[in-house]
Amino acid sequence: MWGKKYLVMAQVAAKNSATTWLVVVVGNVQTVLLFFALYAVYKTAFAQGAPQSIGMTLADVLWSMSIYSLFWAVGARAMANQISDLVTRGSVEVHLVRPASFLFSQMAARFGRNWWLAWVQIILVVTLMLLLVGAPSVTLSLAIVWRFAILFILGMGLGYGIYTFIGILSFWLQDVKPVLWIMDKMVMIFAGAYLPVALMPDGMRLFAQWSPFGAILPATQVFHEAFMQRFAQLLLSQIFWIVLCYGGMYIVWHRATKKLSLNGG
Amino acid sequence: MAKSSFFTVFFQEIRVAMLTLRMNIHAALELRVAFGLQVLGMMVNNCAFLVLWFTFFSVFGDVREWQGLDTLALMGAGTVIFGVVAILSEGLPHLADLVQTGGFDSFLLKPRNPLVRLATHKISVSAVGDVVFGVVCLVIYAVLGDVSPMGWVGFLLVLPAAMIVLLGFDIACQTAAFYFDDAANIAFSLYKTILSPSLYPAGLFTGGYKFFFTFIVPSLLIAGYPAEVLKSPDWKMIVLVWTVAIFWFLGSVSFFFFSLRRYESGNHIGG
């Protein structure tokens, strides 16, 4: 089976990462504090009376942002630095001779490495949200849950693809950090890290919906009343960007390996 | 030979630190394109928070006397403070790697304060972008906002204290290198606990949350309180920030040198 070797790679990486439990704990402390800060800010904002047009309660807003943090726990963002480090240190050729796709191997390893962090964070964040704000006001019917799952999983694929693409740019750029920062911040704004996409003005929300930055995480809009009406558009945007991203990645990667020259030793 | 006084040693350390920083800046400027890209990239990066908070205040309106324009004061203060501290102490985050590879020995062998040498042995190029961005924000706020001369005086008084808080917290986090194996990731995660909430408007925090983010994890002291002092000077707030700054700095430096006693060289040859 094609994907079996990558599944094994992910499993091995997950087992290795289980030894660094302290990193998992400390990483989650930071997430907890971030949510306390966000709760403090939005509680104050809602206390003075939120506008009717918002269409979301305080609980919905916090849950929406929790989806954002859970998404990044799976490790997509780290792909850029992971690949860039291998390229700039000259270690990439060791991986190129292996009988597996370098890019998919790296994705599998990163996914496995973040496996336990992601699960710990899911349990922690869900518990924290229930304690802080209670359940979201939206009733999570089966129809909503499977739509959310599709968007979340496709978003993971797109996130991994985009950040891997940035990592590949290290074959041409001395330092991909500026590109990574800009991408990070665009995703932060348009995927709803600190302000849910559903609350944005219409123009901004449409841009978020149709741009690759928002297409990574349209799942955060699940708690807005208009989610079901917008689902088809969100899915279409995601599929479009996934095809473009992985197609572009294929082309760029082949150009990168042709450009690569090894100095022996 | 007469022992040098504390102040003589202090000023000698400062002079050596400044010389090291100047040398690092010259080295960074050798790669002008990379330098320019990093500075520009960081400035574009910082615009994201401006966009976020402007949009937040356009949705919710003014909240507890904080409005969209005040975001310029918040980002200006935060990025200047963070940028200056990062320029002066970019070497600190490398402590964990140096301890693991045995490279830290070279800092202990020199007749200088190891903490100062460690902090200044590297420079952050992108932090220059933070400082430039911050200054631009503050200038725009000065033009568009209603800032009194006393506001600027108070802001300039509280700025060094906020820098000291951030530096002290960074020293405390990086000291994890003497206790844990995978200290680089741990120290970075600990440092992010102060960084993320620091760019939130301080006025939106109330009650227990305000206490926690002032005294336990002093995020609000980094940008929120300096921005509030700029908006409306409050001498009690300036005294509070200086008090917490002195506590964090003395505490973290003591913790660093106490932890340094645990350090045992790995005898890394060539390190």
Coordinates of C-alpha atoms in Angstrom, one line a residue:
Chain A
M1 CA 0.0 0.0 0.0
W2 CA 1.4 3.4 -1.0
G3 CA 0.8 5.2 2.2
K4 CA 1.8 2.4 4.6
K5 CA 5.5 3.4 4.8
Y6 CA 4.5 7.0 5.7
L7 CA 2.1 5.7 8.4
V8 CA 5.0 3.7 9.9
M9 CA 7.2 6.8 9.8
A10 CA 4.5 8.8 11.6
Q11 CA 4.1 6.0 14.2
V12 CA 7.8 5.9 14.9
A13 CA 8.0 9.7 15.2
A14 CA 5.0 9.6 17.6
K15 CA 6.7 7.0 19.8
N16 CA 9.9 9.0 19.9
S17 CA 8.0 12.2 20.8
A18 CA 6.4 10.4 23.8
T19 CA 9.7 10.7 25.6
T20 CA 9.7 14.5 25.5
W21 CA 6.6 14.8 27.7
L22 CA 7.9 17.9 29.4
V23 CA 7.9 19.8 26.1
V24 CA 4.2 18.7 25.7
V25 CA 3.4 20.0 29.2
V26 CA 5.1 23.4 28.8
G27 CA 3.7 23.9 25.3
N28 CA 0.2 23.4 26.7
V29 CA 0.8 25.8 29.6
Q30 CA 1.4 28.5 27.0
T31 CA -1.9 27.5 25.2
V32 CA -3.8 27.7 28.5
L33 CA -2.5 31.2 29.3
L34 CA -3.3 32.4 25.8
F35 CA -6.9 31.3 26.2
F36 CA -7.2 33.0 29.6
A37 CA -5.9 36.2 28.0
L38 CA -8.4 35.8 25.1
Y39 CA -11.2 35.1 27.5
A40 CA -10.4 38.1 29.5
V41 CA -10.4 40.4 26.5
Y42 CA -13.6 39.1 24.9
K43 CA -15.5 38.9 28.2
T44 CA -14.8 42.6 28.6
A45 CA -15.9 43.3 25.1
F46 CA -19.1 41.3 25.3
A47 CA -19.8 42.7 28.8
Q48 CA -20.4 46.2 27.3
G49 CA -22.9 44.7 24.9
A50 CA -21.9 43.1 21.6
P51 CA -23.5 44.3 18.4
Q52 CA -26.6 42.3 17.2
S53 CA -24.9 41.8 13.8
I54 CA -22.2 39.5 15.3
G55 CA -24.3 36.4 15.3
M56 CA -22.0 34.7 17.8
T57 CA -22.0 34.5 21.6
L58 CA -18.9 34.8 23.8
A59 CA -18.8 31.0 24.0
D60 CA -18.9 30.7 20.2
V61 CA -16.1 33.2 19.7
L62 CA -13.8 31.3 22.2
W63 CA -14.7 27.9 20.7
S64 CA -13.9 29.3 17.3
M65 CA -10.5 30.4 18.3
S66 CA -9.9 27.1 20.1
I67 CA -10.3 25.3 16.8
Y68 CA -7.5 27.5 15.5
S69 CA -5.1 26.5 18.3
L70 CA -6.0 22.8 18.0
F71 CA -5.3 23.0 14.3
W72 CA -1.7 24.2 14.7
A73 CA -1.1 21.6 17.4
V74 CA -0.8 19.0 14.5
G75 CA 2.4 20.7 13.5
A76 CA 1.9 22.1 10.0
R77 CA 3.6 25.4 10.7
A78 CA 6.8 23.6 11.7
M79 CA 7.2 22.1 8.2
A80 CA 8.8 25.2 6.8
N81 CA 11.6 25.3 9.3
Q82 CA 12.0 21.5 9.3
I83 CA 12.7 21.4 5.5
S84 CA 14.6 24.6 5.5
D85 CA 17.0 23.3 8.2
L86 CA 17.7 20.2 6.2
V87 CA 18.4 22.1 3.0
T88 CA 20.6 24.8 4.6
R89 CA 22.6 22.3 6.6
G90 CA 23.1 20.1 3.6
S91 CA 21.4 17.0 5.1
V92 CA 18.7 16.8 2.5
E93 CA 20.7 14.5 0.1
V94 CA 20.7 11.8 2.8
H95 CA 16.9 11.8 2.6
L96 CA 16.8 12.0 -1.2
V97 CA 18.4 8.6 -1.7
R98 CA 15.7 6.9 0.4
P99 CA 12.9 4.9 -1.4
A100 CA 10.2 7.3 -0.2
S101 CA 9.1 10.8 -1.2
F102 CA 11.2 13.2 0.8
L103 CA 8.3 15.7 1.2
F104 CA 5.7 13.1 2.3
S105 CA 8.3 11.5 4.7
Q106 CA 8.9 14.8 6.3
M107 CA 5.2 15.5 6.7
A108 CA 4.6 12.0 8.2
A109 CA 7.5 12.5 10.6
R110 CA 6.2 15.9 11.7
F111 CA 2.6 14.6 12.1
G112 CA 3.8 11.8 14.2
R113 CA 6.0 14.0 16.3
N114 CA 3.1 16.3 17.1
W115 CA 0.6 13.4 17.6
W116 CA 0.7 13.4 21.4
L117 CA 0.9 17.2 21.7
A118 CA -2.2 17.5 19.6
W119 CA -4.2 15.0 21.7
V120 CA -3.1 16.5 25.0
Q121 CA -4.1 19.9 23.6
I122 CA -7.5 18.7 22.4
I123 CA -8.4 17.3 25.8
L124 CA -7.0 20.3 27.6
V125 CA -8.5 22.9 25.4
V126 CA -12.0 21.3 25.3
T127 CA -11.9 20.9 29.1
L128 CA -10.8 24.5 29.5
M129 CA -13.5 25.8 27.1
L130 CA -16.2 23.9 28.9
L131 CA -15.1 25.3 32.3
L132 CA -14.6 28.9 31.0
V133 CA -17.5 29.4 28.7
G134 CA -19.5 26.2 28.6
A135 CA -20.7 24.5 25.4
P136 CA -21.1 26.6 22.2
S137 CA -24.6 27.9 21.4
V138 CA -24.6 26.1 18.1
T139 CA -26.2 22.6 18.3
L140 CA -23.6 20.3 16.8
S141 CA -25.9 18.0 14.7
L142 CA -24.4 15.2 12.5
A143 CA -24.8 17.4 9.5
I144 CA -22.6 20.1 11.0
V145 CA -20.1 17.6 12.5
W146 CA -19.2 15.8 9.2
R147 CA -19.0 19.1 7.3
F148 CA -16.6 20.4 10.0
A149 CA -14.6 17.2 9.9
I150 CA -14.2 17.5 6.1
L151 CA -13.1 21.1 6.3
F152 CA -10.7 20.4 9.2
I153 CA -9.0 17.4 7.5
L154 CA -8.7 19.1 4.1
G155 CA -7.4 22.2 5.9
M156 CA -4.7 20.1 7.6
G157 CA -3.6 18.9 4.2
L158 CA -3.5 22.4 2.8
G159 CA -1.7 23.7 5.8
Y160 CA 1.0 21.0 5.5
G161 CA 1.2 21.7 1.8
I162 CA 1.6 25.5 2.1
Y163 CA 4.3 25.4 4.8
T164 CA 6.2 22.6 3.0
F165 CA 6.1 24.8 -0.1
I166 CA 7.7 27.6 2.0
G167 CA 10.4 25.2 3.2
I168 CA 11.2 24.2 -0.4
L169 CA 11.9 27.9 -1.2
S170 CA 15.1 27.5 0.9
F171 CA 16.7 26.1 -2.3
W172 CA 16.5 29.6 -3.6
L173 CA 16.3 31.9 -0.6
Q174 CA 19.1 32.2 1.9
D175 CA 16.5 32.6 4.7
V176 CA 12.9 31.7 4.4
K177 CA 12.0 33.3 7.7
P178 CA 10.6 36.5 6.2
V179 CA 8.3 34.5 3.9
L180 CA 7.3 32.3 6.8
W181 CA 6.5 35.3 9.0
I182 CA 4.3 37.0 6.4
M183 CA 2.5 33.7 5.7
D184 CA 2.1 33.1 9.5
K185 CA 0.6 36.4 10.1
M186 CA -1.7 36.3 7.1
V187 CA -3.0 33.0 8.3
M188 CA -3.3 34.4 11.8
I189 CA -5.6 37.1 10.6
F190 CA -7.6 35.4 8.0
A191 CA -8.0 32.0 9.7
G192 CA -9.4 33.6 12.9
A193 CA -6.6 33.3 15.5
Y194 CA -7.6 36.3 17.5
L195 CA -10.8 37.5 15.8
P196 CA -13.2 34.9 14.3
V197 CA -13.5 35.2 10.5
A198 CA -17.3 35.2 10.9
L199 CA -17.0 38.5 12.8
M200 CA -15.0 40.3 10.1
P201 CA -16.5 42.9 7.9
D202 CA -18.0 41.4 4.7
G203 CA -15.1 42.4 2.4
M204 CA -12.5 41.0 4.7
R205 CA -14.5 37.8 5.3
L206 CA -14.8 37.2 1.6
F207 CA -11.1 37.6 1.1
A208 CA -10.4 35.2 4.0
Q209 CA -12.8 32.7 2.5
W210 CA -11.3 32.7 -1.0
S211 CA -7.6 33.3 -0.1
P212 CA -5.3 30.4 0.8
F213 CA -4.8 31.9 4.3
G214 CA -8.5 31.5 5.2
A215 CA -8.9 28.3 3.2
I216 CA -6.5 26.5 5.6
L217 CA -9.1 26.9 8.5
P218 CA -12.6 27.6 7.4
A219 CA -13.6 25.0 10.0
T220 CA -13.4 27.8 12.6
Q221 CA -16.6 29.2 11.1
V222 CA -18.6 26.1 12.4
F223 CA -19.9 28.1 15.3
H224 CA -21.4 30.9 13.2
E225 CA -25.1 30.7 12.3
A226 CA -24.4 31.0 8.6
F227 CA -22.0 28.0 8.5
M228 CA -24.3 25.7 6.7
Q229 CA -25.1 28.2 3.9
R230 CA -21.4 29.0 3.5
F231 CA -20.1 25.4 3.6
A232 CA -20.2 24.8 -0.2
Q233 CA -18.2 28.0 -0.9
L234 CA -15.7 27.1 1.9
L235 CA -15.2 23.6 0.5
L236 CA -14.8 24.8 -3.1
S237 CA -12.1 27.3 -2.0
Q238 CA -10.2 24.7 -0.1
I239 CA -10.2 22.2 -2.9
F240 CA -9.1 24.9 -5.3
W241 CA -6.1 25.8 -3.1
I242 CA -5.2 22.2 -2.4
V243 CA -4.9 21.4 -6.1
L244 CA -2.9 24.6 -6.7
C245 CA -0.7 24.1 -3.7
Y246 CA 0.3 20.4 -4.3
G247 CA 0.5 20.9 -8.1
G248 CA 2.8 23.9 -7.5
M249 CA 4.8 22.0 -4.9
Y250 CA 5.3 19.1 -7.4
I251 CA 6.7 21.4 -10.0
V252 CA 8.9 23.5 -7.6
W253 CA 10.2 20.4 -5.9
H254 CA 11.4 18.9 -9.2
R255 CA 13.1 22.1 -10.1
A256 CA 14.7 22.2 -6.7
T257 CA 16.2 18.7 -6.9
K258 CA 17.5 19.6 -10.4
K259 CA 19.1 22.7 -8.9
L260 CA 20.7 20.8 -6.0
S261 CA 24.4 20.2 -6.2
L262 CA 26.2 18.0 -3.7
N263 CA 29.7 18.6 -2.6
G264 CA 30.6 15.2 -1.4
G265 CA 32.3 14.5 1.9
Chain B
M1 CA 46.9 44.9 42.6
A2 CA 43.9 46.9 43.8
K3 CA 40.5 45.3 43.2
S4 CA 38.4 47.2 40.7
S5 CA 35.3 48.8 42.2
F6 CA 31.8 47.5 41.2
F7 CA 31.1 50.5 39.0
T8 CA 34.5 50.2 37.2
V9 CA 33.7 46.6 36.4
F10 CA 30.1 47.5 35.5
F11 CA 31.1 50.1 33.0
Q12 CA 33.8 47.9 31.5
E13 CA 31.2 45.1 30.9
I14 CA 28.9 47.6 29.3
R15 CA 31.8 48.9 27.0
V16 CA 32.7 45.3 26.0
A17 CA 29.0 44.5 25.4
M18 CA 28.6 47.6 23.2
L19 CA 31.8 46.7 21.2
T20 CA 30.5 43.2 20.7
L21 CA 27.1 44.4 19.5
R22 CA 28.7 46.9 17.1
M23 CA 30.8 44.1 15.7
N24 CA 27.8 41.9 15.3
I25 CA 25.8 44.6 13.5
H26 CA 28.7 45.2 11.1
A27 CA 28.8 41.4 10.4
A28 CA 25.0 41.4 9.8
L29 CA 25.3 44.3 7.4
E30 CA 27.7 42.4 5.2
L31 CA 24.7 40.5 3.8
R32 CA 22.7 43.6 2.9
V33 CA 19.9 41.9 1.0
A34 CA 19.3 39.3 3.7
F35 CA 19.4 42.1 6.3
G36 CA 16.9 44.2 4.3
L37 CA 14.6 41.3 3.7
Q38 CA 14.5 40.4 7.4
V39 CA 13.9 44.0 8.5
L40 CA 11.1 44.4 5.9
G41 CA 9.6 41.0 6.6
M42 CA 9.4 41.8 10.3
M43 CA 7.7 45.1 9.7
V44 CA 5.1 43.5 7.4
N45 CA 4.7 40.8 10.1
N46 CA 4.0 43.3 12.7
C47 CA 1.3 45.0 10.6
A48 CA -0.9 41.9 11.2
F49 CA -1.6 42.8 14.8
L50 CA -2.5 46.3 13.8
V51 CA -5.0 44.9 11.3
L52 CA -6.3 42.5 13.9
W53 CA -7.0 45.1 16.6
F54 CA -8.3 47.7 14.2
T55 CA -10.8 45.1 13.0
F56 CA -11.6 44.1 16.6
F57 CA -12.4 47.7 17.6
S58 CA -14.4 48.3 14.4
V59 CA -16.6 45.3 15.4
F60 CA -17.0 46.0 19.1
G61 CA -16.5 49.8 19.2
D62 CA -14.6 51.5 22.0
V63 CA -14.0 49.2 24.9
R64 CA -13.1 50.6 28.4
E65 CA -11.6 53.8 26.8
W66 CA -9.5 51.8 24.3
Q67 CA -10.1 52.5 20.7
G68 CA -8.6 51.5 17.3
L69 CA -6.1 54.3 17.3
D70 CA -4.7 53.2 20.6
T71 CA -3.5 50.1 18.9
L72 CA -0.7 52.2 17.4
A73 CA 0.5 53.1 20.9
L74 CA 0.2 49.4 21.9
M75 CA 2.1 48.1 18.9
G76 CA 4.6 50.9 19.0
A77 CA 5.5 50.3 22.6
G78 CA 5.5 46.6 22.3
T79 CA 7.7 46.3 19.2
V80 CA 10.2 49.0 20.3
I81 CA 10.6 47.2 23.7
F82 CA 10.8 43.8 22.2
G83 CA 13.1 44.9 19.4
V84 CA 15.6 46.7 21.7
V85 CA 15.7 43.7 24.1
A86 CA 16.1 41.2 21.2
I87 CA 19.0 43.3 19.8
L88 CA 20.7 43.4 23.1
S89 CA 20.2 39.8 24.2
E90 CA 19.7 37.6 21.1
G91 CA 22.4 35.3 22.5
L92 CA 20.2 34.2 25.4
P93 CA 18.0 31.8 23.5
H94 CA 21.1 30.0 22.3
L95 CA 22.1 29.0 25.8
A96 CA 20.3 25.6 25.7
D97 CA 22.2 24.6 22.5
L98 CA 25.5 25.9 23.9
V99 CA 25.1 23.9 27.1
Q100 CA 24.2 20.7 25.1
T101 CA 27.1 21.1 22.7
G102 CA 29.6 22.2 25.3
G103 CA 30.1 25.6 23.7
F104 CA 29.1 27.4 26.9
D105 CA 32.5 26.6 28.4
S106 CA 34.1 29.3 26.3
F107 CA 31.9 31.9 28.0
L108 CA 33.0 30.7 31.4
L109 CA 36.7 30.8 30.5
K110 CA 36.6 34.5 29.7
P111 CA 37.3 37.1 32.4
R112 CA 34.0 38.7 31.9
N113 CA 30.5 38.3 33.2
P114 CA 29.2 35.2 31.4
L115 CA 25.6 36.4 31.3
V116 CA 26.5 39.7 29.6
R117 CA 28.8 37.8 27.2
L118 CA 26.2 35.2 26.4
A119 CA 23.5 37.8 25.8
T120 CA 25.5 40.0 23.4
H121 CA 27.4 37.3 21.4
K122 CA 24.6 37.3 18.8
I123 CA 22.3 39.9 17.3
S124 CA 18.8 39.7 16.0
V125 CA 18.6 41.4 12.6
S126 CA 14.8 41.1 12.5
A127 CA 14.6 43.0 15.7
V128 CA 15.8 46.1 13.9
G129 CA 12.6 45.8 11.9
D130 CA 10.6 45.7 15.1
V131 CA 12.3 48.9 16.4
V132 CA 11.7 50.7 13.1
F133 CA 8.1 49.6 13.0
G134 CA 7.5 50.6 16.6
V135 CA 9.0 54.1 16.0
V136 CA 6.8 54.6 13.0
C137 CA 3.7 53.6 14.9
L138 CA 4.6 55.9 17.8
V139 CA 5.2 58.8 15.4
I140 CA 1.8 58.2 13.7
Y141 CA 0.1 58.0 17.1
A142 CA 1.8 61.3 18.1
V143 CA 0.3 62.9 15.0
L144 CA -3.2 61.4 15.1
G145 CA -3.6 60.9 18.8
D146 CA -4.0 63.3 21.6
V147 CA -0.9 62.7 23.6
S148 CA 0.2 65.2 26.2
P149 CA 3.9 66.1 26.9
M150 CA 3.5 64.5 30.3
G151 CA 2.3 61.3 28.5
W152 CA 5.6 61.2 26.6
V153 CA 7.6 61.9 29.7
G154 CA 5.8 59.0 31.5
F155 CA 6.3 56.8 28.5
L156 CA 10.0 57.4 28.3
L157 CA 10.2 56.7 32.0
V158 CA 8.4 53.4 31.8
L159 CA 10.1 52.2 28.7
P160 CA 13.3 51.0 30.3
A161 CA 11.4 49.3 33.0
A162 CA 9.3 47.3 30.5
M163 CA 12.5 46.3 28.7
I164 CA 14.0 45.1 32.0
V165 CA 10.9 43.1 32.8
L166 CA 11.1 41.3 29.4
L167 CA 14.9 40.8 29.7
G168 CA 14.4 39.4 33.3
F169 CA 11.7 37.0 32.1
D170 CA 13.9 35.9 29.2
I171 CA 16.8 35.2 31.5
A172 CA 14.6 33.2 33.8
C173 CA 13.2 31.1 31.0
Q174 CA 16.6 30.4 29.3
T175 CA 18.0 29.3 32.7
A176 CA 16.0 26.1 32.0
A177 CA 19.0 25.0 30.0
F178 CA 20.8 24.1 33.2
Y179 CA 18.0 21.8 34.3
F180 CA 16.5 20.0 31.3
D181 CA 17.7 18.1 28.3
D182 CA 15.4 19.5 25.6
A183 CA 15.7 22.9 27.1
A184 CA 15.6 24.9 23.8
N185 CA 11.9 23.9 23.2
I186 CA 11.0 24.3 26.9
A187 CA 12.6 27.7 27.2
F188 CA 11.0 28.9 24.0
S189 CA 7.5 27.7 25.1
L190 CA 8.0 29.4 28.5
Y191 CA 9.1 32.6 26.8
K192 CA 6.0 32.6 24.6
T193 CA 3.8 32.7 27.6
I194 CA 4.8 36.3 28.2
L195 CA 5.0 37.2 24.5
S196 CA 1.6 36.3 23.2
P197 CA -0.7 38.2 25.6
S198 CA 1.7 41.2 25.7
L199 CA 0.2 42.7 22.6
Y200 CA -3.4 42.8 24.0
P201 CA -4.9 46.1 25.2
A202 CA -4.2 46.3 28.9
G203 CA -7.5 48.1 29.6
L204 CA -9.5 45.0 28.5
F205 CA -8.1 43.0 31.4
T206 CA -10.0 43.2 34.7
G207 CA -10.0 41.6 38.1
G208 CA -8.0 38.4 38.6
Y209 CA -6.8 38.3 35.0
K210 CA -5.2 41.7 35.3
F211 CA -3.5 40.6 38.5
F212 CA -2.2 37.4 36.9
F213 CA -0.9 39.1 33.8
T214 CA 0.7 41.8 35.8
F215 CA 2.5 40.0 38.6
I216 CA 2.6 36.3 37.7
V217 CA 3.2 36.4 34.0
P218 CA 4.0 40.1 33.5
S219 CA 2.7 40.4 29.9
L220 CA 0.8 43.6 30.4
L221 CA 4.0 45.4 31.6
I222 CA 5.6 44.8 28.2
A223 CA 3.3 46.9 26.0
G224 CA -0.1 47.3 27.6
Y225 CA 0.9 49.5 30.5
P226 CA 3.4 51.6 28.6
A227 CA 0.7 52.3 26.1
E228 CA -1.7 53.3 28.9
V229 CA 0.9 55.6 30.4
L230 CA 1.3 57.2 27.0
K231 CA -2.5 57.7 26.7
S232 CA -2.9 59.1 30.1
P233 CA 0.1 59.4 32.4
D234 CA -0.3 57.6 35.7
W235 CA 2.7 57.8 38.1
K236 CA 1.4 54.9 40.2
M237 CA 1.6 52.7 37.1
I238 CA 5.1 53.8 36.4
V239 CA 6.2 53.0 39.9
L240 CA 4.4 49.6 39.6
V241 CA 6.2 48.7 36.4
W242 CA 9.6 49.7 37.9
T243 CA 8.9 47.7 41.0
V244 CA 8.0 44.5 39.1
A245 CA 11.0 45.1 36.7
I246 CA 13.5 45.3 39.6
F247 CA 12.0 42.2 41.2
W248 CA 12.1 40.2 38.0
F249 CA 15.5 41.3 37.0
L250 CA 17.2 40.7 40.3
G251 CA 15.4 37.5 40.8
S252 CA 16.2 36.1 37.3
V253 CA 19.9 37.1 37.4
S254 CA 20.2 35.5 40.9
F255 CA 18.4 32.4 39.5
F256 CA 20.8 32.3 36.6
F257 CA 24.0 32.4 38.6
F258 CA 22.6 30.0 41.2
S259 CA 21.8 27.6 38.4
L260 CA 25.2 28.1 36.9
R261 CA 26.7 26.3 39.8
R262 CA 24.9 23.2 38.6
Y263 CA 26.7 23.4 35.2
E264 CA 29.3 20.7 34.6
S265 CA 31.4 20.9 31.4
G266 CA 30.9 18.1 28.9
N267 CA 34.6 18.6 27.9
H268 CA 33.5 19.0 24.3
I269 CA 36.8 19.2 22.4
G270 CA 36.9 22.2 20.1
G271 CA 33.8 23.6 21.7

